[in-house]
Coordinates of C-alpha atoms and ligand atoms in Angstrom, one line a residue:
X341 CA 94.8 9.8 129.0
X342 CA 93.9 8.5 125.6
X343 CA 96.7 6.5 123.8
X344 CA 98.9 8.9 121.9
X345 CA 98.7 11.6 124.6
X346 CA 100.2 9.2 126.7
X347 CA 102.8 8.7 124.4
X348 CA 103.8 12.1 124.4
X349 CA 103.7 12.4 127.6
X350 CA 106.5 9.9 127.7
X351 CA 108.6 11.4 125.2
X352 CA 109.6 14.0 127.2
X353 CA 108.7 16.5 125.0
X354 CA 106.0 19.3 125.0
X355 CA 103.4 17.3 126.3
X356 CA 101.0 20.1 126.7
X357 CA 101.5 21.4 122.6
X358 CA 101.7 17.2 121.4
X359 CA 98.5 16.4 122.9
X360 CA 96.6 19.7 122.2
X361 CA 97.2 18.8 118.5
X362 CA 96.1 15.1 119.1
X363 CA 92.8 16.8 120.1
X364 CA 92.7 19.0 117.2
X365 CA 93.3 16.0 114.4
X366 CA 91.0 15.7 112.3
X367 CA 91.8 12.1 110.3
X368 CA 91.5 10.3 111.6
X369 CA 89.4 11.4 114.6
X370 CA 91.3 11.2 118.1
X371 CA 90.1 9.3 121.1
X372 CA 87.8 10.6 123.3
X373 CA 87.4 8.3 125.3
X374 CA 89.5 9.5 128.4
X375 CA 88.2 13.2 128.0
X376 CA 86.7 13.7 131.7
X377 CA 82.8 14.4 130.7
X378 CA 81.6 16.3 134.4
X379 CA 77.9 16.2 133.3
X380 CA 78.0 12.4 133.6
X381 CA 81.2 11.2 136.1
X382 CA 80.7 10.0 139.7
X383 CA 84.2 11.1 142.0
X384 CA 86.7 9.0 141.6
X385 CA 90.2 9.2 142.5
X386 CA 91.1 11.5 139.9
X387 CA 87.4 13.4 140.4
X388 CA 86.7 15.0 143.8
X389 CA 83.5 16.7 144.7
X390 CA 83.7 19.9 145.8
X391 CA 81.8 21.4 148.7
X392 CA 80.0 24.8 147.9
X393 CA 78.8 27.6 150.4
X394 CA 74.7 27.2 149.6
X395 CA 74.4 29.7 152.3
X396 CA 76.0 32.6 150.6
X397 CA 73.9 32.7 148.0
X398 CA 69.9 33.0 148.4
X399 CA 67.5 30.6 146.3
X400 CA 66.2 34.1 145.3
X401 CA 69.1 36.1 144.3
X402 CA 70.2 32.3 142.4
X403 CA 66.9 32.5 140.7
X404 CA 67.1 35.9 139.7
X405 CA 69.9 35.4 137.9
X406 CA 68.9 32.0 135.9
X407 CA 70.7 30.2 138.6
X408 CA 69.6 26.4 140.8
X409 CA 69.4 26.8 144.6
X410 CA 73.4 26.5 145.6
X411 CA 72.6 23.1 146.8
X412 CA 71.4 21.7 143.9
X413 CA 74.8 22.6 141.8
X414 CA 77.1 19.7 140.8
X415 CA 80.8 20.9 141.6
X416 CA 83.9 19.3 141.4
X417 CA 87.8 19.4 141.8
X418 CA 90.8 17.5 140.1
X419 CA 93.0 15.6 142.3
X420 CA 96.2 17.6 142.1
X421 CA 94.4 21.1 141.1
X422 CA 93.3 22.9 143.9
X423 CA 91.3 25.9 143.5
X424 CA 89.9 24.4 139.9
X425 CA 86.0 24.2 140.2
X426 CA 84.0 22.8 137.6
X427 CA 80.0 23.5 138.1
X428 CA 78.2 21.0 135.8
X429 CA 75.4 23.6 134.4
X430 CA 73.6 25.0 137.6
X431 CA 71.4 27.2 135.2
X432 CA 67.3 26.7 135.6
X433 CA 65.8 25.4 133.0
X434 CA 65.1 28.2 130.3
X435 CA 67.7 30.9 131.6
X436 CA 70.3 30.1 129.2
X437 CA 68.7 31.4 126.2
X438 CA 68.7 34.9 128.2
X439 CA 72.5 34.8 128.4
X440 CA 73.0 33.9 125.4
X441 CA 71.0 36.6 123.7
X442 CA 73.3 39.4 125.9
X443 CA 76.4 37.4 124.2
X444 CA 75.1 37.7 121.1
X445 CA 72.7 40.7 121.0
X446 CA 73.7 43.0 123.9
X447 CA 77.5 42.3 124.5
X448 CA 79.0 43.0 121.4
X449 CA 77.1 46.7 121.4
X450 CA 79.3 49.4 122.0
X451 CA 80.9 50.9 124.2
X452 CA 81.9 47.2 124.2
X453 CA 85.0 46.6 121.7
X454 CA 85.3 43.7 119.6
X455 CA 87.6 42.1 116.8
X456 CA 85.4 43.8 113.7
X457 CA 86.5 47.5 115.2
X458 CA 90.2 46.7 114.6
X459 CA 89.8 47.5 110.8
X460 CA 86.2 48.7 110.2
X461 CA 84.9 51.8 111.0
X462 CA 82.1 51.8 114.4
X463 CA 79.5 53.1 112.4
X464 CA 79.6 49.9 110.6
X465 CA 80.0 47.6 113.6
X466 CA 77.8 49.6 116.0
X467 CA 75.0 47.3 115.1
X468 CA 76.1 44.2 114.1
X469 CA 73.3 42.3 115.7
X470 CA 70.9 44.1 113.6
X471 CA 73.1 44.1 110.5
X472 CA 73.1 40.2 110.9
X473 CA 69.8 38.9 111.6
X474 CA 68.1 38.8 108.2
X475 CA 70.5 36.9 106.8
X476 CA 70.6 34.4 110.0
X477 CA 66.5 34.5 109.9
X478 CA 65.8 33.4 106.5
X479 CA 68.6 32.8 104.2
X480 CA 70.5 29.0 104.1
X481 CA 74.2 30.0 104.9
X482 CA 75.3 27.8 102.3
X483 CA 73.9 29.9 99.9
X484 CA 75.2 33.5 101.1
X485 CA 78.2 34.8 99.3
X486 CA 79.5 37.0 102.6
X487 CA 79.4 36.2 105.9
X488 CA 77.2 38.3 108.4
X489 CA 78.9 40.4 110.6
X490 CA 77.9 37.9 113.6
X491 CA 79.3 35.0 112.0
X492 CA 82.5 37.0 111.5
X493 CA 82.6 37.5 115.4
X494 CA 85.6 36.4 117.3
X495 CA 85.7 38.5 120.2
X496 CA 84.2 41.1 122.6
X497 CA 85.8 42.6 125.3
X498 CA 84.0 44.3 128.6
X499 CA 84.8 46.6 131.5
X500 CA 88.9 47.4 131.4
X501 CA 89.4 46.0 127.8
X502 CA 92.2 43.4 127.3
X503 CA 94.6 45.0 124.4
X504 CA 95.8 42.1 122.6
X505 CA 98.9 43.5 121.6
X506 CA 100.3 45.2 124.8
X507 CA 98.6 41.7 127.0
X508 CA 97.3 44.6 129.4
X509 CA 94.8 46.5 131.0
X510 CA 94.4 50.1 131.1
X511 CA 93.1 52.5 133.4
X512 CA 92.3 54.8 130.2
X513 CA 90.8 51.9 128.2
X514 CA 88.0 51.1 130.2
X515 CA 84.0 50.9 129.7
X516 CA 81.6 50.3 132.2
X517 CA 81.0 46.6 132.9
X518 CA 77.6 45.1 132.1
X519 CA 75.3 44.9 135.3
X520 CA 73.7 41.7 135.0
X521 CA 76.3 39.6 134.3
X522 CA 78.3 41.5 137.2
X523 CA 75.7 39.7 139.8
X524 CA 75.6 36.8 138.0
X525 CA 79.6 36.1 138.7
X526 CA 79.4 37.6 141.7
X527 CA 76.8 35.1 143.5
X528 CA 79.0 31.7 141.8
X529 CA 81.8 33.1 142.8
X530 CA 80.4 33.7 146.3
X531 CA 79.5 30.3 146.3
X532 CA 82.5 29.0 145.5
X533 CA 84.1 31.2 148.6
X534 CA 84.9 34.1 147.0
X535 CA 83.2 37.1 148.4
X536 CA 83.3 40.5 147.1
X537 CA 84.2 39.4 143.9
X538 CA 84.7 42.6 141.3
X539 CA 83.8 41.9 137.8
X540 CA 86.1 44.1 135.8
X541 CA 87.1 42.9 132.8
X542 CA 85.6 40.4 130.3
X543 CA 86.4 39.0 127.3
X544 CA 83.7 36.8 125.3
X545 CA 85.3 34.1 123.0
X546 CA 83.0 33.4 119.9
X547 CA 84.4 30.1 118.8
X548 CA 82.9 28.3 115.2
X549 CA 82.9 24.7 115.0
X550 CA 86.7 24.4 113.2
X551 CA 88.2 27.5 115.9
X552 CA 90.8 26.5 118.8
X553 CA 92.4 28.8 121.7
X554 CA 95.9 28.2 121.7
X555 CA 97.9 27.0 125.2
X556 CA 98.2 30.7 127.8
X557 CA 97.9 31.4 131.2
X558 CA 96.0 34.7 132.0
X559 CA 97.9 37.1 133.9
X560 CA 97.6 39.8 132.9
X561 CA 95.0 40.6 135.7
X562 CA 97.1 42.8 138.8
X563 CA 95.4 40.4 141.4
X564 CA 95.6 37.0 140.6
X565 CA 94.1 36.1 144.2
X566 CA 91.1 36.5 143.0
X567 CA 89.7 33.7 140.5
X568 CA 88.8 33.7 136.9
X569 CA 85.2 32.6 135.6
X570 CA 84.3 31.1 132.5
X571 CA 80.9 30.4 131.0
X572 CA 80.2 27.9 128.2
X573 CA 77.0 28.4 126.0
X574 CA 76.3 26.4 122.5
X575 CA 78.5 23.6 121.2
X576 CA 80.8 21.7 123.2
X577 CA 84.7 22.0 123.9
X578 CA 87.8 20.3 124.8
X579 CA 89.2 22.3 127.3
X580 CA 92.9 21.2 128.5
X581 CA 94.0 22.0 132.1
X582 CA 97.9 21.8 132.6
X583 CA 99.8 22.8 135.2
X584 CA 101.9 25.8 136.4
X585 CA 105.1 24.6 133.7
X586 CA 104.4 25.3 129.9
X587 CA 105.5 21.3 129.5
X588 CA 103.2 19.6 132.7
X589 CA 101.0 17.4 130.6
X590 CA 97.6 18.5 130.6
X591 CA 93.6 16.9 131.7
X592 CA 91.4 17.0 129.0
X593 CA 87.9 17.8 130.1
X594 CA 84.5 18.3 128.1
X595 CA 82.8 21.2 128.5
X596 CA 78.9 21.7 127.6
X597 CA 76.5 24.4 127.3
X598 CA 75.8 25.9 130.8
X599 CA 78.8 24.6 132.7
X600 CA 80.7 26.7 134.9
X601 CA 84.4 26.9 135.6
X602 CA 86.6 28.7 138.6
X603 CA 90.0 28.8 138.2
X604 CA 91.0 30.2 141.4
X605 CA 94.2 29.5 144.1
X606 CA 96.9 27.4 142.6
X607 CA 94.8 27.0 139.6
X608 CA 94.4 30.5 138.8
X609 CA 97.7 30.6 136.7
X610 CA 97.8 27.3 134.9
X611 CA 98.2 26.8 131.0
X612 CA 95.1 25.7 129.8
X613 CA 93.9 25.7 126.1
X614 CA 91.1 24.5 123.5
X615 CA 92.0 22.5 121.1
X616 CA 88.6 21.6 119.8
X617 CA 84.9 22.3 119.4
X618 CA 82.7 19.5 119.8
X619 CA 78.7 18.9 118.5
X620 CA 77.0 18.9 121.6
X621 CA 75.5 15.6 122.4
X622 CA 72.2 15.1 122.7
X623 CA 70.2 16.9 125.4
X624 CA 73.2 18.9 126.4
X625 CA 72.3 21.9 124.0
X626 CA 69.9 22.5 126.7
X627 CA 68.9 25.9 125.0
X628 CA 65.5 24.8 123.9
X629 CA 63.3 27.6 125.6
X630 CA 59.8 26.2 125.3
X631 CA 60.7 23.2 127.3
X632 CA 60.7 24.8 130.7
X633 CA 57.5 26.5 131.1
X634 CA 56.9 30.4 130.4
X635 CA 59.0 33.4 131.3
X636 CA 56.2 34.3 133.7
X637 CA 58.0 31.9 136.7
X638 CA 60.8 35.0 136.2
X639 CA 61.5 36.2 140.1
X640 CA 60.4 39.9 140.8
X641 CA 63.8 41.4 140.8
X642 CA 65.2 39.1 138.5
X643 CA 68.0 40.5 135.6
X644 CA 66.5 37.7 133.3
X645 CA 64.0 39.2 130.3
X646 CA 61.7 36.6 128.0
X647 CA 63.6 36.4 124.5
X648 CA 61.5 37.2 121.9
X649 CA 61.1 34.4 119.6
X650 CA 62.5 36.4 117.0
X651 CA 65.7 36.9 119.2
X652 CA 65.8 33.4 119.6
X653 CA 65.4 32.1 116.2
X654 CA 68.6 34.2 115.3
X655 CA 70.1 32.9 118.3
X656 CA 69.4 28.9 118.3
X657 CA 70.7 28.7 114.4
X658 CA 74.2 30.3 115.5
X659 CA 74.8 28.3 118.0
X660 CA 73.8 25.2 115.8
X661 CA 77.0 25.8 115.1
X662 CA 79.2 27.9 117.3
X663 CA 80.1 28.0 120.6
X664 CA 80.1 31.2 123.4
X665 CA 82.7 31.4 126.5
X666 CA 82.2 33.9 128.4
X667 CA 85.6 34.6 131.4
X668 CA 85.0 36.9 133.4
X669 CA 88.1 38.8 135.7
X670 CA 88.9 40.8 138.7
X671 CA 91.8 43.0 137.5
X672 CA 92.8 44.9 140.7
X673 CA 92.8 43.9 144.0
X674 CA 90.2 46.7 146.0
X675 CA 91.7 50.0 146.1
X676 CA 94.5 49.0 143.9
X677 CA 95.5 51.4 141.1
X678 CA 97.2 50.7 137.8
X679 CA 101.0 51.6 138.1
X680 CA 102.0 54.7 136.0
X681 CA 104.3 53.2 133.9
X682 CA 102.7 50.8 131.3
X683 CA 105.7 48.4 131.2
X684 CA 105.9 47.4 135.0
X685 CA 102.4 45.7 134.4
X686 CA 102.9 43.7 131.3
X687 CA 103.0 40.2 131.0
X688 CA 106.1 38.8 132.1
X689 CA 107.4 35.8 129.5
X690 CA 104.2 36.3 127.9
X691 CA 106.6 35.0 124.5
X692 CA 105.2 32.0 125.2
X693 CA 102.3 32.5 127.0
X694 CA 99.9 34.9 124.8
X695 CA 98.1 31.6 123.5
X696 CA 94.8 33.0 122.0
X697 CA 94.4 32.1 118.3
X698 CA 92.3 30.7 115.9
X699 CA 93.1 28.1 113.3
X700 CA 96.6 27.0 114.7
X701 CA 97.4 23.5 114.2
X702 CA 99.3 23.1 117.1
X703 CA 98.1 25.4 120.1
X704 CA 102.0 27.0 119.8
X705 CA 101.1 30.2 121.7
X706 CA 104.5 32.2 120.1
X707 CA 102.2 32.7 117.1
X708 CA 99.3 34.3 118.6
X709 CA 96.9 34.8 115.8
X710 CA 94.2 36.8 117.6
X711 CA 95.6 40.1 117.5
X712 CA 94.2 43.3 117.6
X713 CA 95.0 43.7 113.5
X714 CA 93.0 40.7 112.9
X715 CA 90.4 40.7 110.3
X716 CA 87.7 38.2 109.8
X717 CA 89.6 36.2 107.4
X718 CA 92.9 35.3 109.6
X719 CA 90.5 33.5 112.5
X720 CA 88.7 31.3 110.4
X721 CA 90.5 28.2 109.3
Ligands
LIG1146 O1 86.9 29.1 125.7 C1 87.3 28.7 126.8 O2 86.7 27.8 127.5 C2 88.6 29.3 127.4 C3 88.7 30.7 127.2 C4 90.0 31.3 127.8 O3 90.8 30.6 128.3 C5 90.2 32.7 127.8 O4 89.5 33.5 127.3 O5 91.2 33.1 128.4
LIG1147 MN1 92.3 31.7 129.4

């Protein structure tokens, strides 16, 4: 643990809201230098590999969802967190471009709900994609006046769609959930032991390069036996894993375009947060779709399409600077119904636990500013 997080860990006080604003400092910068970086450790005895199922997943059905054979994935644990799996990119060469397009380009579509609906009308925000793309295309975003509708982005939601403002889930408030990325959770969390996984809701996270999640736990899910997924596509992130107390001192971790967490077991209900985005270092925006040969090695039966070049010229400038995380959630457990009454399936003590916000200096999650009232202006900093 870098120097001043160590500090407050010693203090006594909220170590978990000290050192998310270490990581958030700007001036001067904080240091890095103990921020678990997966893509590059060897285990260790805070770092324990983890041992995946290769044979519930085919090399086919991995492939036809932009996924490495099982085998080839680099997984691992943290000493002290079981059930936390962190999968260290297992996408082929070339796939993530695809997923990022649907998070971009195909996600935010309706029926899908996102931020921009809570005070514009949907015949305005029913395309936002291709409301946005001219302006991304060919005009230098220092010299636009407005921001496009893409850049004003915060969130999406998918499948039983989280109300902000309630912290539930709804049997009325529900869409269906997007195929493809359905099998694509389905077969990592398969290999991570999990069959049968349901993919019910989602909620995509748009992050630009000054954003930060506050410190929550999700709970709001009805079965938390079953674990929560989390995709990262673009720029890079400090994510900080805690423990099952609002004060346990957290593990800072980087996280890079492609990787892969589970947050299942014991781990499924931890604090966690992101205090920061990071530029990706070199070679880890590993987006760059000519390098990996052309769409035609795409598996019959794959849910991967080529991206047009157009597509991804809109997409690579975004995520020059932005970042994409993607959780995915099993809501109920199978056959399980959502109670009558709203209020027995709130979040309990979610006072302090309803974390998401943009912009917050120091990750307190009483002062959630992602809200279903936001407008563009309150998440940007
Ligand atoms: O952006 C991330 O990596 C974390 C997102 C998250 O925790 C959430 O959406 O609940
Ligand atoms: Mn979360």
């Amino acid at each position: 643990m870098a120097k001043m997080a160590a500090s407050a860990v010693e203090s006594g006080e909220d170590a978990f809201r000290k050192i998310f604003k270490f990581y958030r400092r700007r001036s001067p910068p904080p240091d890095f230098s103990k921020v678990i970086d997966f893509s590059r450790c060897a285990p260790s005895e805070q770092i324990v590999p983890v041992n995946l199922d290769p044979a519930a997943v085919s090399d086919v059905e991995a492939s036809r969802v932009g996924l490495q054979p099982v085998r080839e994935w680099r997984a691992f644990g943290l000493r002290g967190h079981p059930g936390f799996i962190f999968i260290s990119n297992p996408f082929l060469c070339g796939a993530q471009p695809f997923w990022l397009r649907q998070c971009l380009k195909i996600y935010p579509q309706k029926p899908n709900i996102c931020n921009l609906d809570m005070h514009m009308p949907s015949s305005e925000t029913q395309d936002i994609w291709g409301k946005s793309v001219h302006s991304l295309r060919f005009a230098l975003a220092g010299k636009r006046e407005a921001k496009t509708l893409l850049e004003r982005l915060r969130w999406v939601t998918l499948g039983y769609h989280y109300n902000w403002d309630t912290k539930t889930y709804s049997a009325s408030n529900h869409t269906p959930f997007p195929r493809d990325l359905h099998h694509l959770s389905v077969h990592i969390t398969a290999a991570c032991g999990f069959p049968g996984f349901i993919s019910e809701a989602g909620i995509l996270n748009y992050y630009r390069s000054d954003s930060s999640l506050g410190i929550h736990v999700d709970e709001s899910e009805l079965d938390h036996t079953r674990p929560l997924l989390s995709f990262s596509f673009g720029q890079s992130a400090i994510f900080l894993l805690g423990g099952p107390c609002r004060q346990d001192p957290p593990t800072a971790m980087l996280m890079h375009s492609g990787d892969v967490m589970v947050m299942s077991g014991p781990s499924r209900l931890l604090y966690h947060a992101v205090p920061r985005i990071l530029p990706a270092p070199p070679g880890h925006l590993a987006l760059e779709k000519g390098d990996c040969g052309p769409a035609s090695s795409l598996q019959d039966g794959s849910v991967l399409e080529p991206v047009s070049e157009e597509d991804w010229a809109v997409c690579s400038r975004y995520i020059q600077s932005s970042r994409v995380n993607v959780t995915i959630r099993q809501v109920l457990a199978p056959g399980q119904k959502f109670p009558e009454t709203p209020s027995s399936y709130q979040r309990t003590g979610a006072g302090q636990k309803d974390g998401y916000n943009d912009g917050e200096a120091d990750g307190e999650s009483g002062k959630r500013k992602r809200s279903s009232s936001d407008s563009a202006d309150t998440v940007e900093t």
